[in-house]
Amino acid sequence: MTHTDIQAVDDANRAFYEALERGDFEELTSLWLAPEDVAYAEDADPDDAEDTSISCVHPGWPVLTGRGEVLRSYALIMANTEYIQFFLTDLHISVVADTALVTCTENILSGGPAPEGGEELGPLVGQRVVATNVFRRTRDGWKLWSHHASPVLAESEDESDLDAEIDRRLDEGPGGGIGGIDGNLGDDGSPA
Amino acid sequence: MTHTDIQAVDDANRAFYEALERGDFEELTSLWLAPEDVAYAEDADPDDAEDTSISCVHPGWPVLTGRGEVLRSYALIMANTEYIQFFLTDLHISVVADTALVTCTENILSGGPAPEGGEELGPLVGQRVVATNVFRRTRDGWKLWSHHASPVLAESEDESDLDAEIDRRLDEGPGGGIGGIDGNLGDDGSPA
């Protein structure tokens, strides 16, 4: 591993999040490992192409496998996201030979389209998510082989949040809205 | 990639979950990548040992990095788990050169110690979790480099669970317990 490797992996990881922020689907597509990337690797057999599938887990989702499923999920997310920004913290990069393992905390600020189709942005939501991203070195730079992101639930806090939400609903009576699992950002802004 | 590779990775992955089921901390320790495993790899520089840290994300937790943090977390989990069983489904294995990427659904049935220190088991809890496990080939077999597990929240279903829980509490009056995010097991047993 060299400083150059670390830098190149860091760049590839940032490019991934920047493509999401810009909603740049074409760029995002080019950052994920494709069968031809693996066939180019010196020690790979072209017959292996089908067994090197990419995989992706969005927070709270089941596993998506293969370029079709993974890229469709991003198209769907982009269509439903008006605004998204990632503040990456706790970045850690390990490299062994041609594989890199990146872990980071994604402090996310996002907003959907305006609820009534108006011109304003939907409500902004803060989320603290942790990610493990696996990259492979290819002729064309480091490409994403796997992305797994999950919510940081901070269990005991969530149970009290849930209790508070239930108390609020009990006070309010039927018909109150429910927030889902978010709002972790800004509790303290730092990793647990 | 050969069938032998796939089989060996599958074995290593099963050994990991079986060690957790048995609460076999020593076996578990031996299954995680150690700095000396990487130094043995033909293309690794021994100076790299510090940069090949293992990482681990338990469902809802932040990232743990390095053998100290990761293994301590398992000691803690084992101490608080009386019974745990993993039913693995949706297993998918990709291998490129000396790295293997495994994704699976962990259908978990677990129980803590009895609440009042009695001899009986605490209540059993079902959970549906998805995992991405990254293995490295070493002289000593395939070793775990990264484990990332996260709850499958199936958002809309969870909201109805919450609604059902609230209805139950309304019926029951104050003082009812709350289950947290679990009970996904058995809804259909297949990925969403």
mmCIF file of C-alpha atoms in Angstrom:
data_model
loop_
_atom_site.group_PDB
_atom_site.id
_atom_site.type_symbol
_atom_site.label_atom_id
_atom_site.label_comp_id
_atom_site.label_asym_id
_atom_site.label_seq_id
_atom_site.Cartn_x
_atom_site.Cartn_y
_atom_site.Cartn_z
ATOM 1 C CA MET A 1 0.000 0.000 0.000
ATOM 2 C CA THR A 2 1.283 3.457 -0.864
ATOM 3 C CA HIS A 3 0.142 6.965 -0.070
ATOM 4 C CA THR A 4 -0.831 7.168 -3.731
ATOM 5 C CA ASP A 5 -3.160 4.165 -3.304
ATOM 6 C CA ILE A 6 -4.794 5.670 -0.232
ATOM 7 C CA GLN A 7 -5.238 8.973 -2.050
ATOM 8 C CA ALA A 8 -6.706 7.286 -5.127
ATOM 9 C CA VAL A 9 -9.163 5.267 -3.018
ATOM 10 C CA ASP A 10 -10.122 8.387 -1.082
ATOM 11 C CA ASP A 11 -10.758 10.177 -4.402
ATOM 12 C CA ALA A 12 -12.900 7.318 -5.715
ATOM 13 C CA ASN A 13 -14.906 7.260 -2.475
ATOM 14 C CA ARG A 14 -15.490 11.033 -2.607
ATOM 15 C CA ALA A 15 -16.427 10.845 -6.295
ATOM 16 C CA PHE A 16 -19.141 8.316 -5.343
ATOM 17 C CA TYR A 17 -20.752 10.654 -2.789
ATOM 18 C CA GLU A 18 -20.352 13.714 -5.036
ATOM 19 C CA ALA A 19 -22.130 11.898 -7.883
ATOM 20 C CA LEU A 20 -25.006 11.195 -5.471
ATOM 21 C CA GLU A 21 -25.083 14.840 -4.348
ATOM 22 C CA ARG A 22 -25.243 16.073 -7.942
ATOM 23 C CA GLY A 23 -27.734 13.364 -8.925
ATOM 24 C CA ASP A 24 -25.288 12.415 -11.697
ATOM 25 C CA PHE A 25 -26.512 8.952 -12.641
ATOM 26 C CA GLU A 26 -24.077 8.508 -15.539
ATOM 27 C CA GLU A 27 -21.058 9.275 -13.353
ATOM 28 C CA LEU A 28 -22.414 7.004 -10.610
ATOM 29 C CA THR A 29 -22.810 4.172 -13.124
ATOM 30 C CA SER A 30 -19.193 4.565 -14.225
ATOM 31 C CA LEU A 31 -17.937 4.321 -10.612
ATOM 32 C CA TRP A 32 -19.399 0.840 -9.983
ATOM 33 C CA LEU A 33 -17.375 -2.221 -10.995
ATOM 34 C CA ALA A 34 -18.458 -3.651 -14.357
ATOM 35 C CA PRO A 35 -17.791 -7.215 -15.577
ATOM 36 C CA GLU A 36 -15.281 -5.863 -18.130
ATOM 37 C CA ASP A 37 -13.291 -4.174 -15.331
ATOM 38 C CA VAL A 38 -12.702 -7.536 -13.726
ATOM 39 C CA ALA A 39 -11.916 -9.277 -16.995
ATOM 40 C CA TYR A 40 -9.114 -6.729 -17.443
ATOM 41 C CA ALA A 41 -7.498 -7.754 -14.168
ATOM 42 C CA GLU A 42 -4.378 -9.763 -14.844
ATOM 43 C CA ASP A 43 -5.311 -12.728 -12.660
ATOM 44 C CA ALA A 44 -8.982 -12.962 -13.634
ATOM 45 C CA ASP A 45 -10.553 -15.412 -16.006
ATOM 46 C CA PRO A 46 -13.129 -13.748 -18.312
ATOM 47 C CA ASP A 47 -15.526 -16.608 -17.520
ATOM 48 C CA ASP A 48 -15.719 -15.259 -13.978
ATOM 49 C CA ALA A 49 -17.616 -12.149 -15.035
ATOM 50 C CA GLU A 50 -20.949 -13.379 -13.725
ATOM 51 C CA ASP A 51 -19.586 -14.212 -10.303
ATOM 52 C CA THR A 52 -18.116 -10.820 -9.518
ATOM 53 C CA SER A 53 -21.485 -9.136 -9.058
ATOM 54 C CA ILE A 54 -21.636 -5.841 -7.240
ATOM 55 C CA SER A 55 -23.850 -5.582 -4.174
ATOM 56 C CA CYS A 56 -25.475 -2.718 -2.330
ATOM 57 C CA VAL A 57 -27.412 -2.257 0.907
ATOM 58 C CA HIS A 58 -29.186 1.070 1.477
ATOM 59 C CA PRO A 59 -30.025 1.899 5.123
ATOM 60 C CA GLY A 60 -32.777 -0.461 6.294
ATOM 61 C CA TRP A 61 -33.014 -2.227 2.907
ATOM 62 C CA PRO A 62 -32.372 -5.847 1.954
ATOM 63 C CA VAL A 63 -29.311 -6.687 -0.185
ATOM 64 C CA LEU A 64 -29.387 -5.682 -3.865
ATOM 65 C CA THR A 65 -27.143 -7.783 -6.138
ATOM 66 C CA GLY A 66 -25.914 -7.088 -9.670
ATOM 67 C CA ARG A 67 -25.716 -3.898 -11.746
ATOM 68 C CA GLY A 68 -29.379 -4.041 -12.779
ATOM 69 C CA GLU A 69 -30.830 -4.028 -9.265
ATOM 70 C CA VAL A 70 -28.219 -1.700 -7.805
ATOM 71 C CA LEU A 71 -28.374 0.969 -10.513
ATOM 72 C CA ARG A 72 -32.191 0.891 -10.641
ATOM 73 C CA SER A 73 -32.274 1.575 -6.900
ATOM 74 C CA TYR A 74 -30.125 4.676 -7.371
ATOM 75 C CA ALA A 75 -32.327 5.903 -10.220
ATOM 76 C CA LEU A 76 -35.306 5.530 -7.848
ATOM 77 C CA ILE A 77 -33.552 7.301 -4.977
ATOM 78 C CA MET A 78 -32.423 10.154 -7.241
ATOM 79 C CA ALA A 79 -35.972 10.581 -8.563
ATOM 80 C CA ASN A 80 -37.250 10.966 -4.997
ATOM 81 C CA THR A 81 -34.475 13.179 -3.651
ATOM 82 C CA GLU A 82 -34.565 16.889 -4.327
ATOM 83 C CA TYR A 83 -31.515 17.651 -2.213
ATOM 84 C CA ILE A 84 -28.868 15.502 -0.531
ATOM 85 C CA GLN A 85 -25.550 16.328 1.056
ATOM 86 C CA PHE A 86 -23.037 13.976 2.699
ATOM 87 C CA PHE A 87 -20.626 15.135 5.401
ATOM 88 C CA LEU A 88 -18.158 12.269 5.726
ATOM 89 C CA THR A 89 -16.449 11.696 9.064
ATOM 90 C CA ASP A 90 -14.467 8.849 10.676
ATOM 91 C CA LEU A 91 -13.024 7.897 7.280
ATOM 92 C CA HIS A 92 -10.818 4.798 7.457
ATOM 93 C CA ILE A 93 -9.109 3.203 4.456
ATOM 94 C CA SER A 94 -7.406 -0.224 4.367
ATOM 95 C CA VAL A 95 -5.760 -1.486 1.201
ATOM 96 C CA VAL A 96 -4.492 -5.022 0.589
ATOM 97 C CA ALA A 97 -3.196 -5.704 -2.909
ATOM 98 C CA ASP A 98 -5.999 -4.764 -5.342
ATOM 99 C CA THR A 99 -8.829 -4.437 -2.839
ATOM 100 C CA ALA A 100 -9.615 -1.434 -0.654
ATOM 101 C CA LEU A 101 -11.949 -1.350 2.319
ATOM 102 C CA VAL A 102 -13.349 2.060 3.240
ATOM 103 C CA THR A 103 -15.466 2.739 6.314
ATOM 104 C CA CYS A 104 -16.994 6.113 7.103
ATOM 105 C CA THR A 105 -19.855 7.860 8.825
ATOM 106 C CA GLU A 106 -22.210 9.536 6.340
ATOM 107 C CA ASN A 107 -23.795 12.515 8.087
ATOM 108 C CA ILE A 108 -26.639 13.086 5.644
ATOM 109 C CA LEU A 109 -28.842 16.108 5.150
ATOM 110 C CA SER A 110 -31.574 15.461 2.607
ATOM 111 C CA GLY A 111 -34.925 16.679 1.393
ATOM 112 C CA GLY A 112 -37.545 15.200 -0.892
ATOM 113 C CA PRO A 113 -39.719 17.063 -3.371
ATOM 114 C CA ALA A 114 -42.267 19.494 -1.897
ATOM 115 C CA PRO A 115 -45.246 17.456 -0.600
ATOM 116 C CA GLU A 116 -47.848 19.273 -2.707
ATOM 117 C CA GLY A 117 -45.817 19.551 -5.888
ATOM 118 C CA GLY A 118 -45.020 23.180 -5.081
ATOM 119 C CA GLU A 119 -41.702 24.822 -5.794
ATOM 120 C CA GLU A 120 -40.334 24.644 -2.282
ATOM 121 C CA LEU A 121 -38.212 21.838 -0.937
ATOM 122 C CA GLY A 122 -39.755 19.141 1.255
ATOM 123 C CA PRO A 123 -38.666 19.060 4.914
ATOM 124 C CA LEU A 124 -34.925 18.520 5.459
ATOM 125 C CA VAL A 125 -33.997 15.386 7.356
ATOM 126 C CA GLY A 126 -30.710 14.661 9.160
ATOM 127 C CA GLN A 127 -29.493 11.073 9.400
ATOM 128 C CA ARG A 128 -26.406 9.397 10.762
ATOM 129 C CA VAL A 129 -25.477 6.391 8.665
ATOM 130 C CA VAL A 130 -22.330 4.226 8.661
ATOM 131 C CA ALA A 131 -20.970 2.699 5.461
ATOM 132 C CA THR A 132 -18.536 -0.001 4.416
ATOM 133 C CA ASN A 133 -17.419 0.483 0.801
ATOM 134 C CA VAL A 134 -15.268 -2.118 -0.978
ATOM 135 C CA PHE A 135 -13.279 -1.013 -4.038
ATOM 136 C CA ARG A 136 -11.325 -3.037 -6.621
ATOM 137 C CA ARG A 137 -8.350 -1.673 -8.511
ATOM 138 C CA THR A 138 -8.998 -1.760 -12.284
ATOM 139 C CA ARG A 139 -7.213 -0.436 -15.365
ATOM 140 C CA ASP A 140 -9.622 2.437 -15.156
ATOM 141 C CA GLY A 141 -9.025 3.305 -11.491
ATOM 142 C CA TRP A 142 -10.681 2.071 -8.282
ATOM 143 C CA LYS A 143 -14.256 0.872 -8.776
ATOM 144 C CA LEU A 144 -16.960 0.170 -6.215
ATOM 145 C CA TRP A 145 -17.635 -3.540 -5.682
ATOM 146 C CA SER A 146 -19.870 -3.277 -2.622
ATOM 147 C CA HIS A 147 -21.605 -0.536 -0.626
ATOM 148 C CA HIS A 148 -23.332 -1.340 2.667
ATOM 149 C CA ALA A 149 -24.919 1.532 4.586
ATOM 150 C CA SER A 150 -26.914 1.293 7.799
ATOM 151 C CA PRO A 151 -28.555 3.634 10.280
ATOM 152 C CA VAL A 152 -26.836 4.251 13.617
ATOM 153 C CA LEU A 153 -29.717 3.503 15.943
ATOM 154 C CA ALA A 154 -28.061 4.140 19.324
ATOM 155 C CA GLU A 155 -30.476 1.591 20.756
ATOM 156 C CA SER A 156 -31.235 2.982 24.189
ATOM 157 C CA GLU A 157 -31.809 6.476 22.768
ATOM 158 C CA ASP A 158 -34.123 5.101 20.108
ATOM 159 C CA GLU A 159 -36.219 3.281 22.632
ATOM 160 C CA SER A 160 -36.691 6.501 24.556
ATOM 161 C CA ASP A 161 -37.444 8.309 21.274
ATOM 162 C CA LEU A 162 -40.023 5.664 20.548
ATOM 163 C CA ASP A 163 -41.480 5.967 24.042
ATOM 164 C CA ALA A 164 -41.580 9.756 23.653
ATOM 165 C CA GLU A 165 -43.276 9.392 20.267
ATOM 166 C CA ILE A 166 -45.829 7.014 21.725
ATOM 167 C CA ASP A 167 -46.485 9.347 24.659
ATOM 168 C CA ARG A 168 -46.914 12.208 22.200
ATOM 169 C CA ARG A 169 -49.406 10.212 20.155
ATOM 170 C CA LEU A 170 -51.268 9.137 23.275
ATOM 171 C CA ASP A 171 -51.600 12.812 24.245
ATOM 172 C CA GLU A 172 -52.567 13.811 20.741
ATOM 173 C CA GLY A 173 -55.095 11.100 20.048
ATOM 174 C CA PRO A 174 -55.557 9.390 16.677
ATOM 175 C CA GLY A 175 -54.232 10.810 13.409
ATOM 176 C CA GLY A 176 -50.765 12.040 14.451
ATOM 177 C CA GLY A 177 -47.908 11.636 11.957
ATOM 178 C CA ILE A 178 -44.879 9.499 12.607
ATOM 179 C CA GLY A 179 -41.293 10.415 11.855
ATOM 180 C CA GLY A 180 -39.432 7.172 11.185
ATOM 181 C CA ILE A 181 -35.850 6.570 12.160
ATOM 182 C CA ASP A 182 -33.933 9.744 11.549
ATOM 183 C CA GLY A 183 -32.841 12.834 13.341
ATOM 184 C CA ASN A 184 -29.652 11.243 14.675
ATOM 185 C CA LEU A 185 -27.595 14.046 13.187
ATOM 186 C CA GLY A 186 -26.745 16.769 15.613
ATOM 187 C CA ASP A 187 -27.271 14.821 18.830
ATOM 188 C CA ASP A 188 -23.629 15.451 19.325
ATOM 189 C CA GLY A 189 -22.252 15.463 15.777
ATOM 190 C CA SER A 190 -19.511 13.002 16.682
ATOM 191 C CA PRO A 191 -19.295 9.230 16.416
ATOM 192 C CA ALA A 192 -20.510 7.191 19.396
ATOM 193 C CA MET B 1 -12.492 -18.392 -9.148
ATOM 194 C CA THR B 2 -13.095 -22.087 -8.743
ATOM 195 C CA HIS B 3 -15.778 -24.187 -7.109
ATOM 196 C CA THR B 4 -13.182 -24.986 -4.476
ATOM 197 C CA ASP B 5 -12.799 -21.275 -3.695
ATOM 198 C CA ILE B 6 -16.542 -20.793 -3.406
ATOM 199 C CA GLN B 7 -16.801 -23.838 -1.146
ATOM 200 C CA ALA B 8 -13.921 -22.670 1.041
ATOM 201 C CA VAL B 9 -15.432 -19.182 1.413
ATOM 202 C CA ASP B 10 -18.827 -20.695 2.198
ATOM 203 C CA ASP B 11 -17.176 -22.870 4.873
ATOM 204 C CA ALA B 12 -15.370 -19.871 6.404
ATOM 205 C CA ASN B 13 -18.613 -17.880 6.437
ATOM 206 C CA ARG B 14 -20.516 -20.734 8.129
ATOM 207 C CA ALA B 15 -17.691 -21.235 10.636
ATOM 208 C CA PHE B 16 -18.084 -17.570 11.620
ATOM 209 C CA TYR B 17 -21.814 -17.933 12.404
ATOM 210 C CA GLU B 18 -21.324 -21.314 14.095
ATOM 211 C CA ALA B 19 -18.671 -19.825 16.398
ATOM 212 C CA LEU B 20 -21.202 -17.131 17.361
ATOM 213 C CA GLU B 21 -23.910 -19.755 17.980
ATOM 214 C CA ARG B 22 -21.602 -21.757 20.248
ATOM 215 C CA GLY B 23 -20.260 -18.631 21.944
ATOM 216 C CA ASP B 24 -16.774 -19.866 21.011
ATOM 217 C CA PHE B 25 -14.713 -16.715 21.423
ATOM 218 C CA GLU B 26 -11.382 -18.412 20.712
ATOM 219 C CA GLU B 27 -12.588 -19.839 17.396
ATOM 220 C CA LEU B 28 -14.152 -16.495 16.485
ATOM 221 C CA THR B 29 -10.847 -14.734 17.175
ATOM 222 C CA SER B 30 -9.027 -17.136 14.874
ATOM 223 C CA LEU B 31 -11.468 -16.451 12.007
ATOM 224 C CA TRP B 32 -10.750 -12.705 11.843
ATOM 225 C CA LEU B 33 -7.832 -11.472 9.750
ATOM 226 C CA ALA B 34 -4.713 -10.795 11.846
ATOM 227 C CA PRO B 35 -1.786 -8.560 10.816
ATOM 228 C CA GLU B 36 0.438 -11.650 10.410
ATOM 229 C CA ASP B 37 -2.064 -13.149 7.936
ATOM 230 C CA VAL B 38 -1.573 -10.198 5.632
ATOM 231 C CA ALA B 39 2.193 -10.145 6.059
ATOM 232 C CA TYR B 40 2.175 -13.741 4.765
ATOM 233 C CA ALA B 41 0.472 -12.711 1.526
ATOM 234 C CA GLU B 42 2.976 -12.773 -1.300
ATOM 235 C CA ASP B 43 2.353 -9.225 -2.502
ATOM 236 C CA ALA B 44 2.123 -7.545 0.911
ATOM 237 C CA ASP B 45 4.778 -5.474 2.616
ATOM 238 C CA PRO B 46 5.085 -6.316 6.357
ATOM 239 C CA ASP B 47 5.080 -2.565 7.087
ATOM 240 C CA ASP B 48 1.460 -2.501 5.933
ATOM 241 C CA ALA B 49 0.241 -4.455 8.937
ATOM 242 C CA GLU B 50 -1.298 -1.424 10.660
ATOM 243 C CA ASP B 51 -3.273 -0.362 7.616
ATOM 244 C CA THR B 52 -5.107 -3.623 7.049
ATOM 245 C CA SER B 53 -7.334 -3.222 10.083
ATOM 246 C CA ILE B 54 -10.471 -5.290 10.310
ATOM 247 C CA SER B 55 -13.792 -3.511 10.706
ATOM 248 C CA CYS B 56 -17.192 -4.520 11.995
ATOM 249 C CA VAL B 57 -20.662 -2.981 12.143
ATOM 250 C CA HIS B 58 -23.286 -4.696 14.321
ATOM 251 C CA PRO B 59 -26.927 -3.873 13.478
ATOM 252 C CA GLY B 60 -27.600 -0.251 14.456
ATOM 253 C CA TRP B 61 -24.061 0.280 15.768
ATOM 254 C CA PRO B 62 -21.330 2.666 14.616
ATOM 255 C CA VAL B 63 -18.214 1.244 12.900
ATOM 256 C CA LEU B 64 -15.708 -0.646 15.053
ATOM 257 C CA THR B 65 -12.144 -0.699 13.707
ATOM 258 C CA GLY B 66 -9.194 -2.938 14.631
ATOM 259 C CA ARG B 67 -8.986 -6.279 16.443
ATOM 260 C CA GLY B 68 -9.194 -4.700 19.908
ATOM 261 C CA GLU B 69 -12.535 -2.947 19.369
ATOM 262 C CA VAL B 70 -14.055 -5.688 17.234
ATOM 263 C CA LEU B 71 -13.180 -8.624 19.486
ATOM 264 C CA ARG B 72 -14.203 -6.735 22.654
ATOM 265 C CA SER B 73 -17.623 -6.143 21.095
ATOM 266 C CA TYR B 74 -18.071 -9.878 20.514
ATOM 267 C CA ALA B 75 -17.020 -10.669 24.084
ATOM 268 C CA LEU B 76 -19.704 -8.210 25.239
ATOM 269 C CA ILE B 77 -22.367 -9.641 22.934
ATOM 270 C CA MET B 78 -21.546 -13.216 23.986
ATOM 271 C CA ALA B 79 -21.785 -12.252 27.656
ATOM 272 C CA ASN B 80 -25.287 -10.868 27.075
ATOM 273 C CA THR B 81 -26.593 -13.613 24.815
ATOM 274 C CA GLU B 82 -27.852 -16.820 26.333
ATOM 275 C CA TYR B 83 -29.014 -18.286 23.038
ATOM 276 C CA ILE B 84 -28.524 -17.299 19.403
ATOM 277 C CA GLN B 85 -29.186 -19.119 16.168
ATOM 278 C CA PHE B 86 -28.612 -17.912 12.585
ATOM 279 C CA PHE B 87 -30.650 -19.201 9.643
ATOM 280 C CA LEU B 88 -28.747 -17.950 6.605
ATOM 281 C CA THR B 89 -30.683 -17.288 3.404
ATOM 282 C CA ASP B 90 -30.005 -15.428 0.128
ATOM 283 C CA LEU B 91 -26.324 -16.369 0.318
ATOM 284 C CA HIS B 92 -24.284 -14.836 -2.515
ATOM 285 C CA ILE B 93 -20.523 -15.253 -2.919
ATOM 286 C CA SER B 94 -18.263 -13.283 -5.303
ATOM 287 C CA VAL B 95 -14.558 -13.999 -5.486
ATOM 288 C CA VAL B 96 -11.954 -11.902 -7.298
ATOM 289 C CA ALA B 97 -8.346 -13.024 -6.858
ATOM 290 C CA ASP B 98 -7.680 -13.173 -3.079
ATOM 291 C CA THR B 99 -10.772 -11.326 -1.899
ATOM 292 C CA ALA B 100 -14.255 -12.745 -1.412
ATOM 293 C CA LEU B 101 -17.454 -10.786 -0.926
ATOM 294 C CA VAL B 102 -20.297 -12.627 0.799
ATOM 295 C CA THR B 103 -23.794 -11.239 1.233
ATOM 296 C CA CYS B 104 -26.546 -13.026 3.124
ATOM 297 C CA THR B 105 -29.678 -12.568 5.151
ATOM 298 C CA GLU B 106 -29.184 -13.554 8.788
ATOM 299 C CA ASN B 107 -32.538 -14.710 10.133
ATOM 300 C CA ILE B 108 -31.713 -14.537 13.826
ATOM 301 C CA LEU B 109 -33.456 -16.108 16.788
ATOM 302 C CA SER B 110 -31.911 -15.020 20.072
ATOM 303 C CA GLY B 111 -32.559 -14.777 23.768
ATOM 304 C CA GLY B 112 -30.784 -12.942 26.577
ATOM 305 C CA PRO B 113 -30.340 -14.176 30.152
ATOM 306 C CA ALA B 114 -33.531 -14.454 32.223
ATOM 307 C CA PRO B 115 -34.544 -10.941 33.374
ATOM 308 C CA GLU B 116 -34.502 -11.726 37.091
ATOM 309 C CA GLY B 117 -31.400 -13.887 37.118
ATOM 310 C CA GLY B 118 -33.546 -17.036 37.154
ATOM 311 C CA GLU B 119 -32.659 -20.203 35.328
ATOM 312 C CA GLU B 120 -35.012 -19.765 32.429
ATOM 313 C CA LEU B 121 -34.123 -18.108 29.163
ATOM 314 C CA GLY B 122 -35.134 -14.506 28.516
ATOM 315 C CA PRO B 123 -37.763 -13.899 25.813
ATOM 316 C CA LEU B 124 -36.762 -15.082 22.331
ATOM 317 C CA VAL B 125 -36.526 -12.368 19.694
ATOM 318 C CA GLY B 126 -36.604 -12.818 15.903
ATOM 319 C CA GLN B 127 -34.701 -10.384 13.728
ATOM 320 C CA ARG B 128 -34.040 -10.089 10.012
ATOM 321 C CA VAL B 129 -30.578 -8.686 9.377
ATOM 322 C CA VAL B 130 -28.557 -8.430 6.153
ATOM 323 C CA ALA B 131 -24.784 -8.800 6.148
ATOM 324 C CA THR B 132 -21.866 -8.069 3.846
ATOM 325 C CA ASN B 133 -18.796 -10.107 4.844
ATOM 326 C CA VAL B 134 -15.426 -9.543 3.178
ATOM 327 C CA PHE B 135 -12.844 -12.338 3.374
ATOM 328 C CA ARG B 136 -9.136 -12.423 2.421
ATOM 329 C CA ARG B 137 -7.314 -15.542 1.324
ATOM 330 C CA THR B 138 -4.398 -16.290 3.679
ATOM 331 C CA ARG B 139 -1.959 -19.209 4.127
ATOM 332 C CA ASP B 140 -4.271 -20.298 6.861
ATOM 333 C CA GLY B 141 -7.505 -20.205 4.867
ATOM 334 C CA TRP B 142 -10.045 -17.436 4.259
ATOM 335 C CA LYS B 143 -10.180 -14.862 7.067
ATOM 336 C CA LEU B 144 -12.771 -12.197 7.804
ATOM 337 C CA TRP B 145 -11.608 -8.655 6.979
ATOM 338 C CA SER B 146 -14.940 -6.877 7.394
ATOM 339 C CA HIS B 147 -18.445 -7.682 8.658
ATOM 340 C CA HIS B 148 -21.280 -5.181 8.209
ATOM 341 C CA ALA B 149 -24.730 -6.199 9.445
ATOM 342 C CA SER B 150 -27.858 -4.063 9.447
ATOM 343 C CA PRO B 151 -31.530 -4.455 10.290
ATOM 344 C CA VAL B 152 -34.026 -4.797 7.446
ATOM 345 C CA LEU B 153 -36.485 -2.137 8.464
ATOM 346 C CA ALA B 154 -39.057 -2.522 5.661
ATOM 347 C CA GLU B 155 -40.195 0.981 6.511
ATOM 348 C CA SER B 156 -43.898 0.777 5.769
ATOM 349 C CA GLU B 157 -44.240 -2.520 7.653
ATOM 350 C CA ASP B 158 -42.477 -1.032 10.650
ATOM 351 C CA GLU B 159 -44.885 1.855 10.736
ATOM 352 C CA SER B 160 -47.780 -0.576 10.906
ATOM 353 C CA ASP B 161 -45.939 -2.476 13.666
ATOM 354 C CA LEU B 162 -45.661 0.805 15.511
ATOM 355 C CA ASP B 163 -49.333 1.543 14.929
ATOM 356 C CA ALA B 164 -50.220 -1.937 16.201
ATOM 357 C CA GLU B 165 -48.006 -1.422 19.255
ATOM 358 C CA ILE B 166 -49.668 1.908 19.957
ATOM 359 C CA ASP B 167 -53.127 0.365 19.627
ATOM 360 C CA ARG B 168 -52.051 -2.366 22.051
ATOM 361 C CA ARG B 169 -50.793 0.177 24.554
ATOM 362 C CA LEU B 170 -53.978 2.226 24.222
ATOM 363 C CA ASP B 171 -55.965 -0.917 25.039
ATOM 364 C CA GLU B 172 -53.648 -1.914 27.840
ATOM 365 C CA GLY B 173 -53.213 1.451 29.500
ATOM 366 C CA PRO B 174 -49.909 2.733 30.951
ATOM 367 C CA GLY B 175 -47.033 0.424 31.861
ATOM 368 C CA GLY B 176 -46.929 -1.862 28.789
ATOM 369 C CA GLY B 177 -43.513 -2.936 27.481
ATOM 370 C CA ILE B 178 -42.159 -2.018 24.101
ATOM 371 C CA GLY B 179 -40.447 -4.343 21.687
ATOM 372 C CA GLY B 180 -38.116 -2.180 19.629
ATOM 373 C CA ILE B 181 -37.323 -2.960 16.017
ATOM 374 C CA ASP B 182 -37.595 -6.670 15.583
ATOM 375 C CA GLY B 183 -40.101 -9.328 14.672
ATOM 376 C CA ASN B 184 -39.305 -9.152 10.960
ATOM 377 C CA LEU B 185 -38.533 -12.854 10.960
ATOM 378 C CA GLY B 186 -41.208 -15.004 9.497
ATOM 379 C CA ASP B 187 -43.197 -12.275 7.718
ATOM 380 C CA ASP B 188 -42.410 -14.129 4.569
ATOM 381 C CA GLY B 189 -38.916 -15.488 5.061
ATOM 382 C CA SER B 190 -37.792 -14.147 1.706
ATOM 383 C CA PRO B 191 -36.031 -10.896 0.758
ATOM 384 C CA ALA B 192 -38.248 -7.916 -0.010
#
